Structure formats: structure tokens, C-alpha cells
Short mmCIF file of C-alpha atoms in Angstrom, two decimals:
data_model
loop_
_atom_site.label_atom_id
_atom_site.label_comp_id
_atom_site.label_asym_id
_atom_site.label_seq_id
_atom_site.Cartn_x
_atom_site.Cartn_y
_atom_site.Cartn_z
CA UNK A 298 -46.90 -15.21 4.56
CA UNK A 299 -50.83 -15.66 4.03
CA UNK A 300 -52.04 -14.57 0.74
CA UNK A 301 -55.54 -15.09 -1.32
CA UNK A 302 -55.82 -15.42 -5.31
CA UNK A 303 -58.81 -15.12 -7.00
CA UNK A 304 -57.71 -16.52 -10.41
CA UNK A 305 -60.34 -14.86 -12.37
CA UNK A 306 -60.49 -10.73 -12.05
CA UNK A 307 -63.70 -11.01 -14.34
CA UNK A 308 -66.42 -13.56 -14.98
CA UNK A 309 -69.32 -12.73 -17.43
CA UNK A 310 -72.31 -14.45 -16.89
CA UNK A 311 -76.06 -14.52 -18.48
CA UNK A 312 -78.98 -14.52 -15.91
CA UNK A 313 -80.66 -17.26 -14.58
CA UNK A 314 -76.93 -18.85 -15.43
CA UNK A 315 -74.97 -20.91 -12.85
CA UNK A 316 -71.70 -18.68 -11.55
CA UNK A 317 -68.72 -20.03 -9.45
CA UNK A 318 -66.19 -17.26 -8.32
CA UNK A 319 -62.41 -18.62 -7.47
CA UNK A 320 -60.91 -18.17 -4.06
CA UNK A 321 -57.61 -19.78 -2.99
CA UNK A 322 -55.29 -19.16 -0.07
CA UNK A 323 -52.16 -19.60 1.68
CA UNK A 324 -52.12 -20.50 4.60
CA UNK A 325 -49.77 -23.09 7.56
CA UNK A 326 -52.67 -22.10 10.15
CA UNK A 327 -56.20 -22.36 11.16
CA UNK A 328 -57.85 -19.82 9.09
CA UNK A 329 -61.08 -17.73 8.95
CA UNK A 330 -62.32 -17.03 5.55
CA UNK A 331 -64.73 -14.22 4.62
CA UNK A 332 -66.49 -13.43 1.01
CA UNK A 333 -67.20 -9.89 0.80
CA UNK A 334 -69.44 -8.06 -2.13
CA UNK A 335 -68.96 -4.21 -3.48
CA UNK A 336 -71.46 -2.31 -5.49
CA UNK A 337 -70.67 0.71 -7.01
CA UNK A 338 -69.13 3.97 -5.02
CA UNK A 339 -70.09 1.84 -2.01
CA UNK A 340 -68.16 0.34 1.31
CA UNK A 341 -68.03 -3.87 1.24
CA UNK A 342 -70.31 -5.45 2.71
CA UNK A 343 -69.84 -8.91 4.38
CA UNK A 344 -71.77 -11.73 1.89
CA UNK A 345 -70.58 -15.10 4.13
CA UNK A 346 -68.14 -16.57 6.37
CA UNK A 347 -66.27 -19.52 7.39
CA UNK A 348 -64.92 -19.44 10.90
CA UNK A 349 -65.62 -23.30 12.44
CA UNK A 350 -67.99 -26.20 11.82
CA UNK A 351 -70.31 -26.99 8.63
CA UNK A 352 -67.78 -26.66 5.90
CA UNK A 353 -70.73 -25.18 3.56
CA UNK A 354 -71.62 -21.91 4.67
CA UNK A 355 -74.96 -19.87 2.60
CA UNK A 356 -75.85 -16.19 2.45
CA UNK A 357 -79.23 -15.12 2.74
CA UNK A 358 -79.67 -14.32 -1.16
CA UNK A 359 -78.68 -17.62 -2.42
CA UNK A 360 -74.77 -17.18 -2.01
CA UNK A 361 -72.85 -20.43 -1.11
CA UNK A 362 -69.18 -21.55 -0.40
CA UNK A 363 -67.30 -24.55 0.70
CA UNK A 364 -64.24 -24.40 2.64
CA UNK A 365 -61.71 -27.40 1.18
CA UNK A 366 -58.74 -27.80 3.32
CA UNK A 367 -57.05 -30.14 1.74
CA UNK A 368 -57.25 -27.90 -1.53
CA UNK A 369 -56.49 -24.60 0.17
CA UNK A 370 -59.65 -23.32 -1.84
CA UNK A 371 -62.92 -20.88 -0.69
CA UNK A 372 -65.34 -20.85 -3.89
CA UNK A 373 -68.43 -19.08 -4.24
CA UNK A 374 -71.30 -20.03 -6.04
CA UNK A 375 -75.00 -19.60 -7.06
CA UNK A 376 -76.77 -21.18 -9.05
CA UNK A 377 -78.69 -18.69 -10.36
CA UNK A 378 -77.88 -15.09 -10.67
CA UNK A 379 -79.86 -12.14 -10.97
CA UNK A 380 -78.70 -8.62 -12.54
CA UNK A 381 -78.63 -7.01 -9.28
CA UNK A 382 -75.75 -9.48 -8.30
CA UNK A 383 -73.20 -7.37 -10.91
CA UNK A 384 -70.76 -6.25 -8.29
CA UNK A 385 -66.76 -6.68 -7.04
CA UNK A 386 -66.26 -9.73 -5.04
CA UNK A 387 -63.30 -10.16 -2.49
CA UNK A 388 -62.02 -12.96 -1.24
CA UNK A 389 -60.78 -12.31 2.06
CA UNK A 390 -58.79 -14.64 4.97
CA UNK A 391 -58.15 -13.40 8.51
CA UNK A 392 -54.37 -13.52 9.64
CA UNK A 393 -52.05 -13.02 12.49
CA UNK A 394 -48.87 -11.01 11.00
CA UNK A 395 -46.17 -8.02 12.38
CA UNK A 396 -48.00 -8.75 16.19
CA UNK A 397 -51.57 -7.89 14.82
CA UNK A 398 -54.91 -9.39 13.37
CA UNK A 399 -55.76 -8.41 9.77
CA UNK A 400 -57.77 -9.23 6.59
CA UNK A 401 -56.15 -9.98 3.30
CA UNK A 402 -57.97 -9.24 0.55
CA UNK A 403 -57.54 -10.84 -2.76
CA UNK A 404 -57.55 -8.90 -5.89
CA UNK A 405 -61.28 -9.03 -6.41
CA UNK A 406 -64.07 -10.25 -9.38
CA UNK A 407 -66.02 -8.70 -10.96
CA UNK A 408 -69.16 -10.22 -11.75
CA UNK A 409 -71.34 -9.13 -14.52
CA UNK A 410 -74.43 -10.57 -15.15
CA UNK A 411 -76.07 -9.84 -18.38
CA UNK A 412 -79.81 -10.38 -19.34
CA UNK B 76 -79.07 2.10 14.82
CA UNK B 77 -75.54 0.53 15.20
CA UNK B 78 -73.45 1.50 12.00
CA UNK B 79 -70.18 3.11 10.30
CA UNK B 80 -69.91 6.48 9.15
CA UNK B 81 -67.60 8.19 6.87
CA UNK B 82 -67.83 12.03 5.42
CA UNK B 83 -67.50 13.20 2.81
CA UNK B 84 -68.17 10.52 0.66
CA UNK B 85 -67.01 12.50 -2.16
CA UNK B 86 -63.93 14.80 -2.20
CA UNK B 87 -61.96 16.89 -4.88
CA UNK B 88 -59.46 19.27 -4.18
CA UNK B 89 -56.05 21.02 -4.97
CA UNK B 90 -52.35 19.94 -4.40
CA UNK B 91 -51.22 21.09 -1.29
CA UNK B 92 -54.64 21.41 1.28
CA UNK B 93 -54.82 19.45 4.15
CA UNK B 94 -58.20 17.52 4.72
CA UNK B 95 -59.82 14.98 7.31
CA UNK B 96 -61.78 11.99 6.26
CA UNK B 97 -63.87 11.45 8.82
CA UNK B 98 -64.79 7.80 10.46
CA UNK B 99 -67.22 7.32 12.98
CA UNK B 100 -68.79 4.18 14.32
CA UNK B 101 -71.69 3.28 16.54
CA UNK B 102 -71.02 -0.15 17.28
CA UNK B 103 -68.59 0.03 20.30
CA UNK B 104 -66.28 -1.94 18.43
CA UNK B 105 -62.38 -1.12 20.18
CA UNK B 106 -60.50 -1.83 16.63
CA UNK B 107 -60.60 0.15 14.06
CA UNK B 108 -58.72 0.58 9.95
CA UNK B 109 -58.17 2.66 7.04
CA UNK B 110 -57.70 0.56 3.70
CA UNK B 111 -56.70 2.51 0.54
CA UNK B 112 -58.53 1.19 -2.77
CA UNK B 113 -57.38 2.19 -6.12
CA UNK B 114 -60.08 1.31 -8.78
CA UNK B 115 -60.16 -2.39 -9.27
CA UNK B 116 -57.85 -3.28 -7.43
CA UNK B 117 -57.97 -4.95 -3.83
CA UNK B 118 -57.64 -3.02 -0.63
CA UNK B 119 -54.67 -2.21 1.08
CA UNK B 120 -54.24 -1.68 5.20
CA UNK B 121 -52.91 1.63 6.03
CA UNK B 122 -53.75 2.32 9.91
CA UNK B 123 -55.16 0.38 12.20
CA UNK B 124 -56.35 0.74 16.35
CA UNK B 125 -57.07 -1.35 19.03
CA UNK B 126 -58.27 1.10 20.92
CA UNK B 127 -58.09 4.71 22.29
CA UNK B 128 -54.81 5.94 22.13
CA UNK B 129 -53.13 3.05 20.20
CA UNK B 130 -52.59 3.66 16.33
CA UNK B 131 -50.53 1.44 14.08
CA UNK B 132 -49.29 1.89 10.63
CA UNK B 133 -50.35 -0.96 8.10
CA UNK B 134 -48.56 -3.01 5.33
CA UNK B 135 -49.26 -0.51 2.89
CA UNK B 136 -46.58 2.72 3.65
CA UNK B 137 -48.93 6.23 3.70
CA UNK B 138 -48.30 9.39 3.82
CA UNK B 139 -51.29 10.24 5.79
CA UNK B 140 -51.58 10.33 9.71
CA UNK B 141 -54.64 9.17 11.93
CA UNK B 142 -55.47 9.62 15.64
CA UNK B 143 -58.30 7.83 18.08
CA UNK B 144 -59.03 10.18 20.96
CA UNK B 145 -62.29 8.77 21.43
CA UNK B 146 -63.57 5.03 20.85
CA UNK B 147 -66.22 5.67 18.42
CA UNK B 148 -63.80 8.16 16.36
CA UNK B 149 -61.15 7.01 13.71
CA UNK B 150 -60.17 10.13 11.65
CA UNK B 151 -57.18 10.28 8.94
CA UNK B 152 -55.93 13.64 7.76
CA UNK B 153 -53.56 14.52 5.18
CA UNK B 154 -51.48 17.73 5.39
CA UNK B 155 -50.24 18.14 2.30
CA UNK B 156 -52.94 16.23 -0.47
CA UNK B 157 -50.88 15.14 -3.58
CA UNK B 158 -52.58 13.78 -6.95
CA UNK B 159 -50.94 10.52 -6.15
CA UNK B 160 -53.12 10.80 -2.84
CA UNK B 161 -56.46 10.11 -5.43
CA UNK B 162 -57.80 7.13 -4.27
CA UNK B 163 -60.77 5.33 -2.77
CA UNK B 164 -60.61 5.36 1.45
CA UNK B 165 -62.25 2.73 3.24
CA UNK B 166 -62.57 2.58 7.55
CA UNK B 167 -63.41 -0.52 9.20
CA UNK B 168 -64.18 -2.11 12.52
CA UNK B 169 -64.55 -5.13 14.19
CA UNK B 170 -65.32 -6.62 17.74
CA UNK B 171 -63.00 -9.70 17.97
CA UNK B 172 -59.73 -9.78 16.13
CA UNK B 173 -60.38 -12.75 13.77
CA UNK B 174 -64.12 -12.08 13.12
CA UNK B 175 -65.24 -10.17 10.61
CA UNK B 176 -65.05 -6.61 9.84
CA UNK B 177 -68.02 -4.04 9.05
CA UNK B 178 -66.92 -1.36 6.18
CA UNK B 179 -67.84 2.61 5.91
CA UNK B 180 -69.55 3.55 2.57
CA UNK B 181 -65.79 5.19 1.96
CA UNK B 182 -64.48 8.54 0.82
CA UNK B 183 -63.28 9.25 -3.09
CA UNK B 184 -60.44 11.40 -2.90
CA UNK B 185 -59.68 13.25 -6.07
CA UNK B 186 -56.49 15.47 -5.73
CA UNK B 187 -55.70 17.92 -8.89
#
């Protein structure tokens, strides 16, 4: 079965600072790979995707992650956050289970940037 | 403007009512879900549609019911709320299977 670990639930960072957030999944098939952000008492929003082609894959607000095959793995990163980037990240991979399409979500970060 | 609606977005009431959480979308997107959120923790697929009259329970087992009588409408109702029914609900859609999905703002439940 496909399933997505984000091995940290919480990663403090300063502003201006450098910030990588964990993604790894399971997977025996092509996969489609999603990073999605939550503020507070709000939906998700989609932040970047990885469904074919250029392995690196950027947001609009300075967002980037890499898909590695060979290491199963879906990191985000910036390299330099801003306090309106505190918010849930979720780690999510697109899969073909029980006769249907889905999303699995991992377990989310939280990322809390502090001035 | 093409979007995803949910009301209310806040909702507290006793054991025992039955409510709707609404979920509309203006996208014309034919699949639909409901994901259940507890607070930080990562969402969990409870119905799912792939169109007018199809509905499909999801991994996570629910107590709740949902119906799609019209494309652009995705409701879930529970007859009988429960305080273990407090949670955050979340409705989705998406055009293609695999692609990506566009969220609702989502509905707090509080049950006392």
C-alpha cells in the first residue's frame, strides 16, 4: 500500500533562515506528488506539484521541491522564509487503491517561523 | 469566478441534531470528497463521487451519509451528531483522477 511520512511534525525556524520540510513515500508505481500548505481555520491550498518532466518543480512564492526516485523522497525547501509562511504543510501522493483514485496525505509540518 | 464552497464554516451544536454541511463547487469538476481532519493531524477520506448519482465510502469508516443529485452539489449530513462527530470537514474536487485536488475553506464541527 502507498503511504507518505513526513519525519518531522514540527520545524522551528528564524526568518530570513533556510527551511527544508521532509517528504517520503511508498510507492511500486509511477507516482504524482503534490505539496499542499494550511493556514489557520482554512481549506489547503495546493503550493506545487510533480506529475512528469523537470524533476525540480517551484511555487510562485519561492517554494521548491525535487522529486528523487531512487530515494523515494519529495522535499520542500526555501531558502528564505518569511513569517507569513507559519502554516501546516502536507505531503501528499496520488494513488490508485479499492478501484479508485485518491490522495494520501502525510501527517503534516508545521512550520513556524519566528522573527 | 470558478471556486469551492462550504457553509457553515463554523458549527456548534447538541448531541442528537441532525445537520448538513454544505459543498458546492463552480468548477464543473465530476469528482468530488469529504476528508475528516482532527487538529494536527492529517486528513482522512470519508466519501467520495465521480459523478451524479455515484457515492463511495472512503478508507476512513463514518457515520455520516452524503448524496450528489446535482454535479456542482456534494452535501454530507449527519442524523444523529455525537461529540465524537467534533472535527474539522474538508470537500474537495478535481478534474482528472491523478491531478490535483482544489479544497473548500471547511466546516468546524463542535458537537456538545
Amino acid at each position: 500500500a502507498q503511504s507518505v511520512t513526513q519525519l518531522d511534525s514540527q520545524v522551528p525556524v528564524f526568518e530570513e533562515a533556510p527551511v527544508e520540510l521532509r517528504c517520503n513515500y511508498s510507492s511500486s508505481v509511477s507516482v504524482y506528488l503534490f505539496w499542499y500548505v494550511q493556514y489557520p481555520n482554512q481549506g489547503l491550498q495546493l503550493l506545487l506539484k510533480y506529475l512528469s518532466g523537470s524533476t525540480l518543480v517551484k511555487s510562485i512564492n519561492g517554494f521548491e521541491a525535487e522529486f528523487n526516485k531512487s530515494q523515494t523522497s519529495f522535499h520542500l525547501r526555501k531558502p528564505s522564509v518569511h513569517i507569513s509562511d507559519t502554516a501546516e504543510y502536507f505531503c501528499a501522493v496520488s494513488a490508485f487503491s479499492g478501484g479508485y483514485n485518491k490522495l494520501i496525505f502525510g501527517a503534516g509540518t508545521r512550520l513556524a517561523v519566528h522573527p | 469566478e470558478a471556486d469551492i464552497y462550504q457553509t457553515p464554516r463554523y458549527l456548534v451544536i447538541g448531541t442528537g441534531k441532525k445537520i448538513t454541511l454544505e459543498c458546492s463547487q463552480t468548477m464543473g469538476h465530476d469528482k468530488m470528497y469529504w476528508y475528516q481532519q482532527d487538529p494536527g493531524m492529517e486528513l482522512h477520506l470519508i466519501h467520495y463521487s465521480y459523478g451524479v448519482n455515484s457515492t463511495e465510502k472512503g478508507d476512513l469508516s463514518s457515520e455520516s451519509t452524503v448524496s450528489r443529485i446535482r454535479t456542482e452539489h456534494f452535501p454530507l449530513t449527519l442524523e444523529s451528531a455525537r461529540p465524537s462527530h467534533t472535527s474539522q470537514y474538508l470537500c474537495a474536487s478535481t478534474e482528472r483522477q491523478a491531478g490535483e485536488q482544489f479544497f473548500g475553506p471547511g466546516t468546524r464541527l463542535t458537537v456538545l
